[in-house]
Tab-separated table of C-alpha atoms in Angstrom:
chain	number	residue	atom	x	y	z
A	1403	MET	CA	36.829	6.675	-23.918
A	1404	LEU	CA	34.067	4.986	-21.965
A	1405	ALA	CA	34.054	1.390	-20.795
A	1406	GLN	CA	32.011	0.045	-23.663
A	1407	ASN	CA	33.538	-3.386	-23.951
A	1408	GLY	CA	30.904	-5.034	-21.761
A	1409	LYS	CA	27.403	-6.107	-22.560
A	1410	LEU	CA	24.797	-3.455	-23.279
A	1411	LYS	CA	22.519	-3.351	-20.203
A	1412	ILE	CA	20.366	-0.267	-20.701
A	1413	HIS	CA	19.441	1.286	-24.028
A	1414	THR	CA	16.990	4.127	-24.530
A	1415	ARG	CA	16.072	5.778	-27.814
A	1416	ASN	CA	13.940	8.883	-28.103
A	1417	LEU	CA	12.509	8.221	-24.629
A	1418	LYS	CA	9.757	10.683	-23.820
A	1419	LYS	CA	7.656	11.066	-20.713
A	1420	SER	CA	4.786	13.462	-20.116
A	1421	PHE	CA	2.620	14.086	-17.094
A	1422	GLY	CA	-0.553	15.433	-18.675
A	1423	ASN	CA	0.570	18.361	-20.808
A	1424	LEU	CA	3.908	18.676	-19.079
A	1425	GLU	CA	6.676	16.985	-21.037
A	1426	VAL	CA	9.308	16.009	-18.482
A	1427	LEU	CA	11.588	13.903	-20.661
A	1428	LYS	CA	11.936	15.288	-24.178
A	1429	SER	CA	14.131	12.759	-25.941
A	1430	ILE	CA	16.616	10.690	-24.039
A	1431	ASP	CA	19.143	8.461	-25.791
A	1432	VAL	CA	21.396	6.543	-23.430
A	1433	ASP	CA	23.449	3.362	-23.655
A	1434	ILE	CA	24.780	1.897	-20.426
A	1435	TYR	CA	27.122	-1.081	-20.398
A	1436	GLU	CA	27.707	-3.814	-17.859
A	1437	GLY	CA	29.744	-2.682	-14.851
A	1438	GLU	CA	29.311	1.020	-15.538
A	1439	VAL	CA	28.494	3.429	-12.729
A	1440	VAL	CA	26.538	6.250	-14.299
A	1441	VAL	CA	25.820	9.300	-12.170
A	1442	VAL	CA	22.958	11.509	-13.323
A	1443	LEU	CA	23.212	15.136	-12.253
A	1444	GLY	CA	21.014	18.114	-12.852
A	1445	PRO	CA	18.944	20.833	-11.240
A	1446	SER	CA	15.617	19.860	-9.676
A	1447	GLY	CA	12.917	19.517	-12.307
A	1448	SER	CA	15.469	18.457	-14.914
A	1449	GLY	CA	13.794	15.051	-15.257
A	1450	LYS	CA	16.614	12.970	-13.804
A	1451	SER	CA	14.458	11.077	-11.290
A	1452	THR	CA	11.761	10.525	-13.897
A	1453	PHE	CA	14.393	9.141	-16.270
A	1454	LEU	CA	15.562	6.709	-13.590
A	1455	ARG	CA	12.002	5.636	-12.813
A	1456	CYS	CA	11.364	4.915	-16.492
A	1457	LEU	CA	14.168	2.351	-16.389
A	1458	ASN	CA	12.086	-0.057	-14.291
A	1459	ARG	CA	8.806	1.414	-15.506
A	1460	LEU	CA	7.710	2.819	-12.171
A	1461	GLU	CA	6.684	5.585	-14.571
A	1462	ASP	CA	4.811	4.577	-17.684
A	1463	ILE	CA	6.809	5.357	-20.786
A	1464	THR	CA	4.981	7.863	-22.967
A	1465	SER	CA	6.900	7.062	-26.147
A	1466	GLY	CA	10.249	5.843	-27.372
A	1467	GLU	CA	12.177	2.715	-26.693
A	1468	VAL	CA	13.627	1.440	-23.422
A	1469	VAL	CA	15.501	-1.854	-23.538
A	1470	VAL	CA	16.920	-3.121	-20.256
A	1471	ASP	CA	18.619	-6.499	-19.954
A	1472	ASP	CA	17.526	-7.251	-23.534
A	1473	ILE	CA	13.886	-6.745	-22.571
A	1474	ASN	CA	11.946	-4.019	-24.333
A	1475	ILE	CA	9.973	-2.615	-21.414
A	1476	SER	CA	8.301	0.032	-23.544
A	1477	ASP	CA	6.284	-2.940	-24.809
A	1478	LYS	CA	3.140	-3.099	-22.676
A	1479	LYS	CA	2.957	-6.895	-22.938
A	1480	VAL	CA	6.195	-7.482	-21.052
A	1481	ASP	CA	5.869	-9.349	-17.727
A	1482	ILE	CA	6.995	-6.316	-15.757
A	1483	ASN	CA	7.092	-8.096	-12.377
A	1484	LYS	CA	9.442	-10.771	-13.669
A	1485	PHE	CA	11.590	-8.067	-15.270
A	1486	ARG	CA	11.789	-6.023	-12.053
A	1487	GLU	CA	13.210	-8.962	-10.111
A	1488	ASN	CA	16.550	-8.260	-11.792
A	1489	ILE	CA	16.585	-4.499	-11.220
A	1490	GLY	CA	17.123	-3.262	-7.677
A	1491	MET	CA	15.976	0.187	-6.671
A	1492	VAL	CA	16.892	2.390	-3.717
A	1493	PHE	CA	14.709	5.386	-2.884
A	1494	GLN	CA	15.333	8.775	-1.350
A	1495	HIS	CA	12.899	8.052	1.485
A	1496	PHE	CA	14.024	4.432	2.006
A	1497	ASN	CA	10.467	3.051	1.833
A	1498	LEU	CA	11.206	0.203	4.199
A	1499	PHE	CA	8.120	-1.738	5.260
A	1500	PRO	CA	7.528	-0.473	8.822
A	1501	HIS	CA	5.388	-3.431	9.919
A	1502	MET	CA	8.111	-5.988	9.232
A	1503	THR	CA	11.443	-6.624	10.921
A	1504	VAL	CA	14.601	-5.611	9.083
A	1505	LEU	CA	15.278	-9.226	8.116
A	1506	ARG	CA	11.709	-9.765	6.927
A	1507	ASN	CA	11.996	-6.645	4.763
A	1508	ILE	CA	14.854	-8.380	2.979
A	1509	THR	CA	13.411	-11.900	2.758
A	1510	LEU	CA	9.902	-10.854	1.668
A	1511	ALA	CA	10.511	-10.710	-2.084
A	1512	PRO	CA	12.797	-13.750	-2.489
A	1513	VAL	CA	10.450	-15.945	-0.449
A	1514	ASP	CA	7.175	-14.610	-1.871
A	1515	LEU	CA	8.423	-14.865	-5.434
A	1516	LYS	CA	9.713	-18.372	-4.708
A	1517	LYS	CA	13.285	-17.534	-5.610
A	1518	MET	CA	14.544	-19.007	-2.342
A	1519	THR	CA	13.229	-21.072	0.543
A	1520	LYS	CA	12.667	-19.231	3.801
A	1521	SER	CA	15.893	-20.517	5.359
A	1522	GLU	CA	17.944	-19.743	2.235
A	1523	ALA	CA	16.514	-16.242	2.136
A	1524	GLN	CA	17.248	-15.705	5.821
A	1525	GLU	CA	20.812	-16.882	5.384
A	1526	LYS	CA	21.271	-14.627	2.385
A	1527	GLY	CA	19.537	-11.792	4.259
A	1528	MET	CA	21.921	-12.093	7.188
A	1529	ALA	CA	24.898	-12.153	4.816
A	1530	LEU	CA	23.646	-8.972	3.136
A	1531	LEU	CA	23.022	-7.296	6.495
A	1532	THR	CA	26.554	-8.182	7.557
A	1533	ARG	CA	27.829	-6.704	4.339
A	1534	VAL	CA	26.112	-3.364	5.036
A	1535	GLY	CA	27.041	-3.517	8.728
A	1536	MET	CA	23.491	-3.999	9.982
A	1537	GLU	CA	23.533	-7.612	11.184
A	1538	THR	CA	22.851	-6.652	14.807
A	1539	LYS	CA	19.589	-4.980	13.795
A	1540	ALA	CA	18.057	-7.960	11.976
A	1541	ASN	CA	15.136	-8.191	14.375
A	1542	ALA	CA	14.582	-4.476	14.825
A	1543	TYR	CA	11.736	-2.617	13.125
A	1544	PRO	CA	12.557	0.183	10.652
A	1545	PRO	CA	11.113	3.000	12.814
A	1546	GLN	CA	13.799	2.153	15.392
A	1547	LEU	CA	16.646	2.860	12.941
A	1548	SER	CA	18.469	6.053	11.964
A	1549	GLY	CA	18.231	7.335	8.393
A	1550	GLY	CA	21.635	5.986	7.394
A	1551	GLN	CA	20.789	2.598	8.878
A	1552	LYS	CA	17.478	2.542	7.040
A	1553	GLN	CA	19.138	3.273	3.742
A	1554	ARG	CA	21.739	0.552	4.254
A	1555	VAL	CA	18.925	-1.916	4.960
A	1556	ALA	CA	17.122	-0.678	1.848
A	1557	ILE	CA	20.230	-1.396	-0.219
A	1558	ALA	CA	20.425	-4.894	1.286
A	1559	ARG	CA	16.747	-5.409	0.480
A	1560	ALA	CA	17.278	-4.411	-3.145
A	1561	LEU	CA	20.264	-6.791	-3.382
A	1562	ALA	CA	18.325	-9.762	-1.985
A	1563	MET	CA	16.901	-10.645	-5.390
A	1564	ASN	CA	20.429	-10.778	-6.891
A	1565	PRO	CA	19.774	-7.951	-9.344
A	1566	ASP	CA	22.275	-7.223	-12.090
A	1567	ILE	CA	21.401	-3.531	-12.241
A	1568	MET	CA	20.885	-1.152	-9.302
A	1569	LEU	CA	19.052	2.156	-9.556
A	1570	PHE	CA	19.593	4.801	-6.864
A	1571	ASP	CA	17.163	7.715	-6.650
A	1572	GLU	CA	18.851	10.416	-4.541
A	1573	PRO	CA	19.820	7.857	-1.888
A	1574	THR	CA	21.482	10.356	0.448
A	1575	SER	CA	19.262	13.417	-0.016
A	1576	ALA	CA	17.041	12.686	2.988
A	1577	LEU	CA	19.935	11.879	5.328
A	1578	ASP	CA	21.535	13.945	8.040
A	1579	PRO	CA	24.998	14.997	6.820
A	1580	GLU	CA	26.878	12.726	9.223
A	1581	MET	CA	25.089	9.684	7.807
A	1582	VAL	CA	25.797	10.298	4.135
A	1583	GLY	CA	29.250	8.715	4.339
A	1584	GLU	CA	28.091	5.312	5.578
A	1585	VAL	CA	25.619	4.969	2.697
A	1586	LEU	CA	28.090	6.148	0.063
A	1587	ALA	CA	30.642	3.664	1.429
A	1588	VAL	CA	28.253	0.784	0.777
A	1589	MET	CA	27.583	2.097	-2.723
A	1590	LYS	CA	31.294	2.427	-3.465
A	1591	GLU	CA	31.847	-1.156	-2.417
A	1592	LEU	CA	29.041	-2.253	-4.686
A	1593	ALA	CA	30.559	-0.326	-7.578
A	1594	ALA	CA	33.949	-1.885	-6.927
A	1595	GLU	CA	32.389	-5.328	-7.227
A	1596	GLY	CA	31.263	-4.501	-10.743
A	1597	MET	CA	27.580	-3.821	-10.230
A	1598	THR	CA	25.955	-1.850	-13.033
A	1599	MET	CA	24.616	1.256	-11.316
A	1600	VAL	CA	22.616	4.308	-12.295
A	1601	VAL	CA	22.718	6.913	-9.544
A	1602	VAL	CA	20.749	10.128	-9.362
A	1603	THR	CA	22.522	12.207	-6.745
A	1604	HIS	CA	23.816	15.594	-5.732
A	1605	GLU	CA	26.996	14.091	-4.259
A	1606	ILE	CA	29.608	15.519	-6.603
A	1607	GLY	CA	32.379	13.886	-4.569
A	1608	PHE	CA	30.857	10.464	-5.119
A	1609	ALA	CA	30.513	11.177	-8.844
A	1610	LYS	CA	34.138	12.244	-9.153
A	1611	GLU	CA	35.435	9.253	-7.272
A	1612	VAL	CA	33.190	6.403	-8.378
A	1613	ALA	CA	31.414	7.273	-11.627
A	1614	SER	CA	32.614	5.820	-14.883
A	1615	ARG	CA	30.385	8.332	-16.611
A	1616	VAL	CA	28.485	11.461	-15.647
A	1617	ILE	CA	25.304	12.562	-17.360
A	1618	PHE	CA	24.148	16.138	-16.891
A	1619	MET	CA	20.434	16.684	-17.511
A	1620	ASP	CA	18.440	19.887	-17.763
A	1621	GLY	CA	14.954	20.662	-19.033
A	1622	GLY	CA	14.210	17.086	-20.000
A	1623	TYR	CA	17.308	16.662	-22.180
A	1624	ILE	CA	20.769	15.246	-21.690
A	1625	VAL	CA	22.879	18.374	-21.998
A	1626	GLU	CA	26.289	16.824	-21.594
A	1627	GLU	CA	27.874	13.498	-20.758
A	1628	GLY	CA	31.337	12.109	-20.354
A	1629	THR	CA	33.860	10.915	-17.819
A	1630	PRO	CA	33.907	12.769	-14.478
A	1631	ASP	CA	37.091	14.516	-15.620
A	1632	GLU	CA	35.466	15.704	-18.856
A	1633	VAL	CA	32.253	16.917	-17.238
A	1634	PHE	CA	33.663	18.435	-14.040
A	1635	ASN	CA	37.002	19.804	-15.238
A	1636	HIS	CA	36.292	20.595	-18.892
A	1637	PRO	CA	32.551	21.164	-19.274
A	1638	LYS	CA	31.561	22.396	-22.742
A	1639	GLU	CA	27.965	23.468	-22.371
A	1640	ALA	CA	27.005	26.762	-20.773
A	1641	ARG	CA	24.240	25.165	-18.708
A	1642	THR	CA	26.649	22.598	-17.269
A	1643	ILE	CA	29.152	25.293	-16.365
A	1644	ASP	CA	26.425	27.359	-14.754
A	1645	PHE	CA	25.165	24.373	-12.716
A	1646	LEU	CA	28.654	23.354	-11.621
A	1647	ASN	CA	29.422	26.910	-10.536
A	1648	LYS	CA	26.394	26.791	-8.264
A	1649	VAL	CA	27.041	23.424	-6.646
A	1650	LEU	CA	30.830	23.239	-6.467
B	1015	MET	CA	-38.545	-3.142	37.532
B	1016	GLN	CA	-37.711	-6.249	39.527
B	1017	ALA	CA	-40.878	-7.923	38.308
B	1018	ILE	CA	-39.892	-7.289	34.696
B	1019	LEU	CA	-36.378	-8.585	35.239
B	1020	GLU	CA	-37.722	-11.719	36.933
B	1021	THR	CA	-40.287	-12.467	34.253
B	1022	TYR	CA	-38.404	-11.444	31.155
B	1023	SER	CA	-34.690	-11.848	31.936
B	1024	SER	CA	-34.261	-14.970	29.806
B	1025	MET	CA	-36.137	-13.360	26.913
B	1026	LEU	CA	-34.013	-10.217	27.176
B	1027	LEU	CA	-30.777	-12.180	27.227
B	1028	GLN	CA	-31.875	-14.283	24.298
B	1029	ALA	CA	-32.784	-11.127	22.384
B	1030	LEU	CA	-29.411	-9.643	23.224
B	1031	GLY	CA	-27.843	-12.822	21.833
B	1032	GLN	CA	-29.790	-12.323	18.585
B	1033	THR	CA	-28.629	-8.705	18.429
B	1034	MET	CA	-25.022	-9.825	18.808
B	1035	LEU	CA	-25.446	-12.601	16.242
B	1036	LEU	CA	-26.914	-10.189	13.713
B	1037	THR	CA	-24.179	-7.622	14.367
B	1038	LEU	CA	-21.307	-10.075	14.087
B	1039	LEU	CA	-22.642	-11.782	10.958
B	1040	SER	CA	-23.318	-8.434	9.306
B	1041	LEU	CA	-19.939	-7.056	10.213
B	1042	LEU	CA	-18.181	-10.121	8.851
B	1043	PHE	CA	-19.958	-9.740	5.510
B	1044	ALA	CA	-19.557	-5.964	5.615
B	1045	PHE	CA	-15.809	-6.460	6.018
B	1046	ILE	CA	-15.703	-8.612	2.891
B	1047	ILE	CA	-17.971	-6.240	0.939
B	1048	GLY	CA	-15.903	-3.284	2.145
B	1049	LEU	CA	-12.642	-4.936	1.132
B	1050	ILE	CA	-13.943	-5.735	-2.356
B	1051	PHE	CA	-15.511	-2.336	-3.053
B	1052	GLY	CA	-12.678	-0.486	-1.334
B	1053	MET	CA	-10.158	-2.243	-3.572
B	1054	MET	CA	-12.334	-1.432	-6.571
B	1055	SER	CA	-12.420	2.232	-5.653
B	1056	VAL	CA	-8.603	2.516	-5.479
B	1057	SER	CA	-8.100	0.474	-8.646
B	1058	LYS	CA	-6.825	2.123	-11.823
B	1059	ASN	CA	-9.716	0.586	-13.740
B	1060	ARG	CA	-12.415	3.211	-14.421
B	1061	VAL	CA	-15.225	0.650	-14.669
B	1062	LEU	CA	-14.400	-0.787	-11.229
B	1063	ASN	CA	-14.233	2.756	-9.801
B	1064	ILE	CA	-17.683	3.523	-11.132
B	1065	ILE	CA	-19.211	0.273	-9.845
B	1066	SER	CA	-17.827	1.055	-6.405
B	1067	VAL	CA	-19.081	4.643	-6.417
B	1068	VAL	CA	-22.549	3.554	-7.539
B	1069	TYR	CA	-22.744	0.947	-4.783
B	1070	VAL	CA	-21.458	3.183	-2.009
B	1071	ASP	CA	-23.518	6.232	-2.975
B	1072	GLY	CA	-26.576	4.079	-3.672
B	1073	ILE	CA	-26.535	2.360	-0.311
B	1074	ARG	CA	-25.650	5.475	1.623
B	1075	GLY	CA	-28.522	7.280	-0.052
B	1076	ILE	CA	-31.128	4.772	1.162
B	1077	PRO	CA	-32.235	4.721	4.814
B	1078	LEU	CA	-31.546	1.360	6.460
B	1079	ILE	CA	-35.208	0.935	7.378
B	1080	VAL	CA	-36.250	1.266	3.710
B	1081	LEU	CA	-33.537	-1.151	2.626
B	1082	ALA	CA	-34.712	-3.648	5.262
B	1083	TYR	CA	-38.344	-3.373	4.139
B	1084	PHE	CA	-37.345	-3.798	0.520
B	1085	ILE	CA	-35.210	-6.883	1.189
B	1086	TYR	CA	-37.658	-8.515	3.585
B	1087	PHE	CA	-40.921	-7.762	1.786
B	1088	GLY	CA	-39.979	-6.663	-1.723
B	1089	VAL	CA	-37.270	-9.099	-2.788
B	1090	PRO	CA	-39.213	-12.295	-1.840
B	1091	LYS	CA	-42.170	-10.942	-3.843
B	1092	ILE	CA	-39.993	-10.494	-6.915
B	1093	ILE	CA	-38.536	-13.989	-6.556
B	1094	GLN	CA	-41.979	-15.515	-5.965
B	1095	MET	CA	-43.307	-13.896	-9.120
B	1096	THR	CA	-40.338	-14.859	-11.280
B	1097	VAL	CA	-38.441	-17.995	-10.306
B	1098	ASN	CA	-39.823	-19.682	-7.207
B	1099	PRO	CA	-43.435	-19.190	-6.002
B	1100	GLY	CA	-42.698	-20.856	-2.667
B	1101	PHE	CA	-39.749	-18.604	-1.782
B	1102	ARG	CA	-39.423	-17.455	1.833
B	1103	MET	CA	-36.811	-15.356	3.559
B	1104	THR	CA	-36.308	-15.363	7.318
B	1105	ALA	CA	-35.980	-12.124	9.223
B	1106	LEU	CA	-32.436	-13.106	10.185
B	1107	VAL	CA	-31.395	-13.559	6.551
B	1108	ALA	CA	-33.101	-10.354	5.430
B	1109	GLY	CA	-31.721	-8.450	8.405
B	1110	THR	CA	-28.210	-9.723	7.824
B	1111	ILE	CA	-28.339	-8.817	4.135
B	1112	ALA	CA	-29.684	-5.329	4.817
B	1113	LEU	CA	-27.217	-4.545	7.568
B	1114	SER	CA	-24.277	-6.097	5.673
B	1115	MET	CA	-25.027	-4.045	2.574
B	1116	ASN	CA	-25.409	-0.906	4.653
B	1117	ALA	CA	-22.290	-1.385	6.777
B	1118	GLY	CA	-20.424	-2.688	3.697
B	1119	ALA	CA	-20.804	0.670	1.976
B	1120	TYR	CA	-19.328	2.499	4.965
B	1121	MET	CA	-16.658	-0.160	5.346
B	1122	SER	CA	-15.717	0.344	1.704
B	1123	GLU	CA	-15.021	4.003	2.462
B	1124	ILE	CA	-13.003	2.976	5.519
B	1125	PHE	CA	-10.930	0.618	3.354
B	1126	ARG	CA	-10.451	3.252	0.664
B	1127	ALA	CA	-9.242	5.818	3.182
B	1128	GLY	CA	-7.046	3.219	4.886
B	1129	ILE	CA	-5.411	2.118	1.644
B	1130	GLN	CA	-4.882	5.705	0.516
B	1131	SER	CA	-3.279	6.563	3.847
B	1132	VAL	CA	-0.385	4.219	3.038
B	1133	ASP	CA	2.522	6.114	1.482
B	1134	ILE	CA	2.826	5.532	-2.277
B	1135	GLY	CA	6.535	4.868	-1.702
B	1136	GLN	CA	5.563	1.607	-0.001
B	1137	VAL	CA	3.861	0.442	-3.179
B	1138	GLU	CA	6.776	1.571	-5.326
B	1139	ALA	CA	9.307	-0.251	-3.148
B	1140	SER	CA	7.293	-3.443	-3.257
B	1141	ARG	CA	6.649	-3.251	-7.001
B	1142	SER	CA	10.316	-2.483	-7.679
B	1143	LEU	CA	11.216	-5.770	-5.984
B	1144	GLY	CA	9.041	-7.600	-8.489
B	1145	LEU	CA	5.972	-8.180	-6.336
B	1146	GLY	CA	2.742	-7.838	-8.302
B	1147	TYR	CA	-0.203	-5.570	-7.510
B	1148	ALA	CA	-2.179	-8.191	-5.571
B	1149	ARG	CA	0.861	-9.343	-3.580
B	1150	THR	CA	1.768	-5.759	-2.806
B	1151	MET	CA	-1.739	-5.125	-1.498
B	1152	GLN	CA	-1.709	-8.294	0.551
B	1153	ARG	CA	1.757	-8.066	2.069
B	1154	VAL	CA	2.531	-4.373	2.203
B	1155	VAL	CA	-0.487	-2.095	1.831
B	1156	LEU	CA	-3.377	-3.823	3.622
B	1157	PRO	CA	-1.452	-4.776	6.799
B	1158	GLN	CA	-0.527	-1.109	7.213
B	1159	ALA	CA	-3.952	0.144	6.139
B	1160	ILE	CA	-5.766	-2.094	8.658
B	1161	ARG	CA	-3.822	-0.482	11.494
B	1162	THR	CA	-5.022	2.978	10.627
B	1163	MET	CA	-8.532	1.616	10.006
B	1164	ILE	CA	-9.029	0.038	13.432
B	1165	PRO	CA	-10.603	3.055	15.160
B	1166	SER	CA	-13.011	3.515	12.224
B	1167	ILE	CA	-13.874	-0.195	12.215
B	1168	ILE	CA	-14.655	-0.069	15.933
B	1169	ASN	CA	-16.820	2.942	15.278
B	1170	GLN	CA	-18.670	1.128	12.481
B	1171	PHE	CA	-19.116	-1.895	14.760
B	1172	ILE	CA	-20.835	0.273	17.341
B	1173	ILE	CA	-23.001	1.988	14.726
B	1174	SER	CA	-24.053	-1.375	13.267
B	1175	LEU	CA	-24.816	-2.784	16.692
B	1176	LYS	CA	-27.121	0.131	17.363
B	1177	ASP	CA	-28.592	-0.125	13.868
B	1178	THR	CA	-29.776	-3.677	14.582
B	1179	SER	CA	-32.564	-2.007	16.575
B	1180	ILE	CA	-33.958	-0.697	13.288
B	1181	LEU	CA	-34.452	-4.298	12.179
B	1182	SER	CA	-37.100	-4.759	14.871
B	1183	VAL	CA	-39.450	-3.395	12.185
B	1184	ILE	CA	-39.188	-6.615	10.163
B	1185	GLY	CA	-39.964	-8.671	13.258
B	1186	PHE	CA	-36.475	-9.918	13.952
B	1187	PRO	CA	-36.416	-10.915	17.653
B	1188	GLU	CA	-33.529	-8.675	18.695
B	1189	LEU	CA	-33.328	-6.536	21.802
B	1190	THR	CA	-35.514	-3.615	20.709
B	1191	LYS	CA	-38.197	-6.004	19.425
B	1192	ALA	CA	-38.127	-7.727	22.817
B	1193	GLY	CA	-38.658	-4.314	24.396
B	1194	ASN	CA	-41.726	-3.740	22.218
B	1195	ILE	CA	-43.171	-7.092	23.254
B	1196	ILE	CA	-42.542	-6.523	26.957
B	1197	VAL	CA	-44.062	-3.040	26.851
B	1198	GLY	CA	-47.063	-4.486	25.018
B	1199	ASN	CA	-47.589	-6.992	27.803
B	1200	THR	CA	-46.832	-4.872	30.849
B	1201	PHE	CA	-47.227	-1.199	29.827
B	1202	ALA	CA	-44.082	-0.621	31.935
B	1203	THR	CA	-42.509	1.742	29.433
B	1204	ALA	CA	-40.030	3.545	31.662
B	1205	GLU	CA	-38.608	0.402	33.291
B	1206	THR	CA	-38.453	-1.648	30.098
B	1207	TRP	CA	-36.777	0.955	27.890
B	1208	GLY	CA	-34.514	1.901	30.769
B	1209	ILE	CA	-33.365	-1.707	31.144
B	1210	ILE	CA	-32.849	-2.062	27.406
B	1211	ALA	CA	-30.894	1.171	27.130
B	1212	VAL	CA	-28.572	0.010	29.906
B	1213	MET	CA	-28.102	-3.380	28.218
B	1214	TYR	CA	-27.026	-1.743	24.944
B	1215	LEU	CA	-24.791	0.607	26.860
B	1216	ILE	CA	-23.002	-2.143	28.779
B	1217	VAL	CA	-22.358	-4.233	25.671
B	1218	ILE	CA	-21.136	-1.297	23.565
B	1219	VAL	CA	-18.841	0.131	26.227
B	1220	THR	CA	-17.392	-3.317	26.952
B	1221	LEU	CA	-16.803	-4.064	23.283
B	1222	SER	CA	-15.169	-0.742	22.580
B	1223	ARG	CA	-12.835	-1.243	25.560
B	1224	ILE	CA	-11.820	-4.688	24.268
B	1225	ALA	CA	-11.322	-3.292	20.780
B	1226	LYS	CA	-9.063	-0.555	22.170
B	1227	LEU	CA	-6.923	-3.208	23.853
B	1228	ILE	CA	-6.620	-5.113	20.579
B	1229	GLU	CA	-5.688	-1.902	18.799
B	1230	ARG	CA	-2.889	-1.286	21.270
B	1231	ARG	CA	-1.666	-4.877	20.865
B	1232	ILE	CA	-1.449	-4.661	17.084
B	1233	ASN	CA	0.482	-1.422	17.184
B	1234	VAL	CA	3.210	-2.758	19.468
B	1235	GLY	CA	6.583	-2.937	17.731
B	1236	THR	CA	5.881	-0.606	14.854
B	1237	LYS	CA	5.662	2.573	16.877
B	1238	ARG	CA	8.905	4.250	17.743
């Protein structure tokens, strides 16, 4: 069965999200435990990115309950900025700040939010850059980097606040094929260290190798979930089988 | 022509100084007004949006000369009749207010466009790190917006500098007013207006060249 011994980190009940009249998430119930690596798969338009973005409330939650790190973020009164300090997010298009050096991209939040002094943040920033193999580019500006390099810096930036959950929104979809590996390698390492991760991706190989659980979404619902072996080798639902036939 | 330059050169230079003073003061205030109303127009708050739209459309719908007359002649009258019978407003104050309000409305549009030109992903990345709305604006959005705004700001600077000539109507001793006085004394229309046109031209071309250099400076490092 699933690794459910740890602490409950993410809990959604009857989560719904609409954009105007378009209901994108129709009722999502998920429990994610500490140290789990959950890969969310599904065709485009299935709502998987929207689901991920509800977990740090980059999208307003239309209805239902979302509890992350024991904080009910569906409650409008929550200090959302404080909450987000503990949830790192990595985007498809990197979204590095182009007017700042690589190191400044990483130290901005810890210093501005007074989590660290400038020298502490720089030390930590350099350690993170070393970890993702980008220490020689500390003083470069993002437009000078390749896509894979940008995404590794973006991961370092998200880690600078010492988050206990990391969200990845199609982190390799905008990369040239030869750069996908370097980003996935960093993510694998992170998973091996026990980081709780929710990853929206089309990288089936990554899901098979790293995921503790795979969630297959379609049409705003979770159609099927289970271990990679269950979902990839013994899928039960017709829509899952159909999707896997197309991508595998 | 030489006679005019000999007699009136100090007056012309002084008037040019007043033109520059009025332009710089107005642009400083216009920048602040533009920042405030520009931020209001991109806010999620409907009331702030409406206030901004009313201001921008209101000011843009009134000719500068009418605004200047109203502020210089109309507003003191209202204040004299209501709170302070001895109230006076100098032409510099009235001129600065009129030009600041006018340029502020255009500057607000420049800010709005500049802020909206920044990719929404930048905001999302900053917010996801825990930075609040104001911090995100200050650290991430505005520094990038300003870069794209520089050509428009230079353009507004030049427009405002030329618009100071309109304020000669309220008696402010700027360059065009000086021209009126000199022509009144000498009847040398061609020489006087020729000299004044060249003075505006030299200042505006020089300033726009300097501004271009600054623009290039700021962009170093972020361009590939």
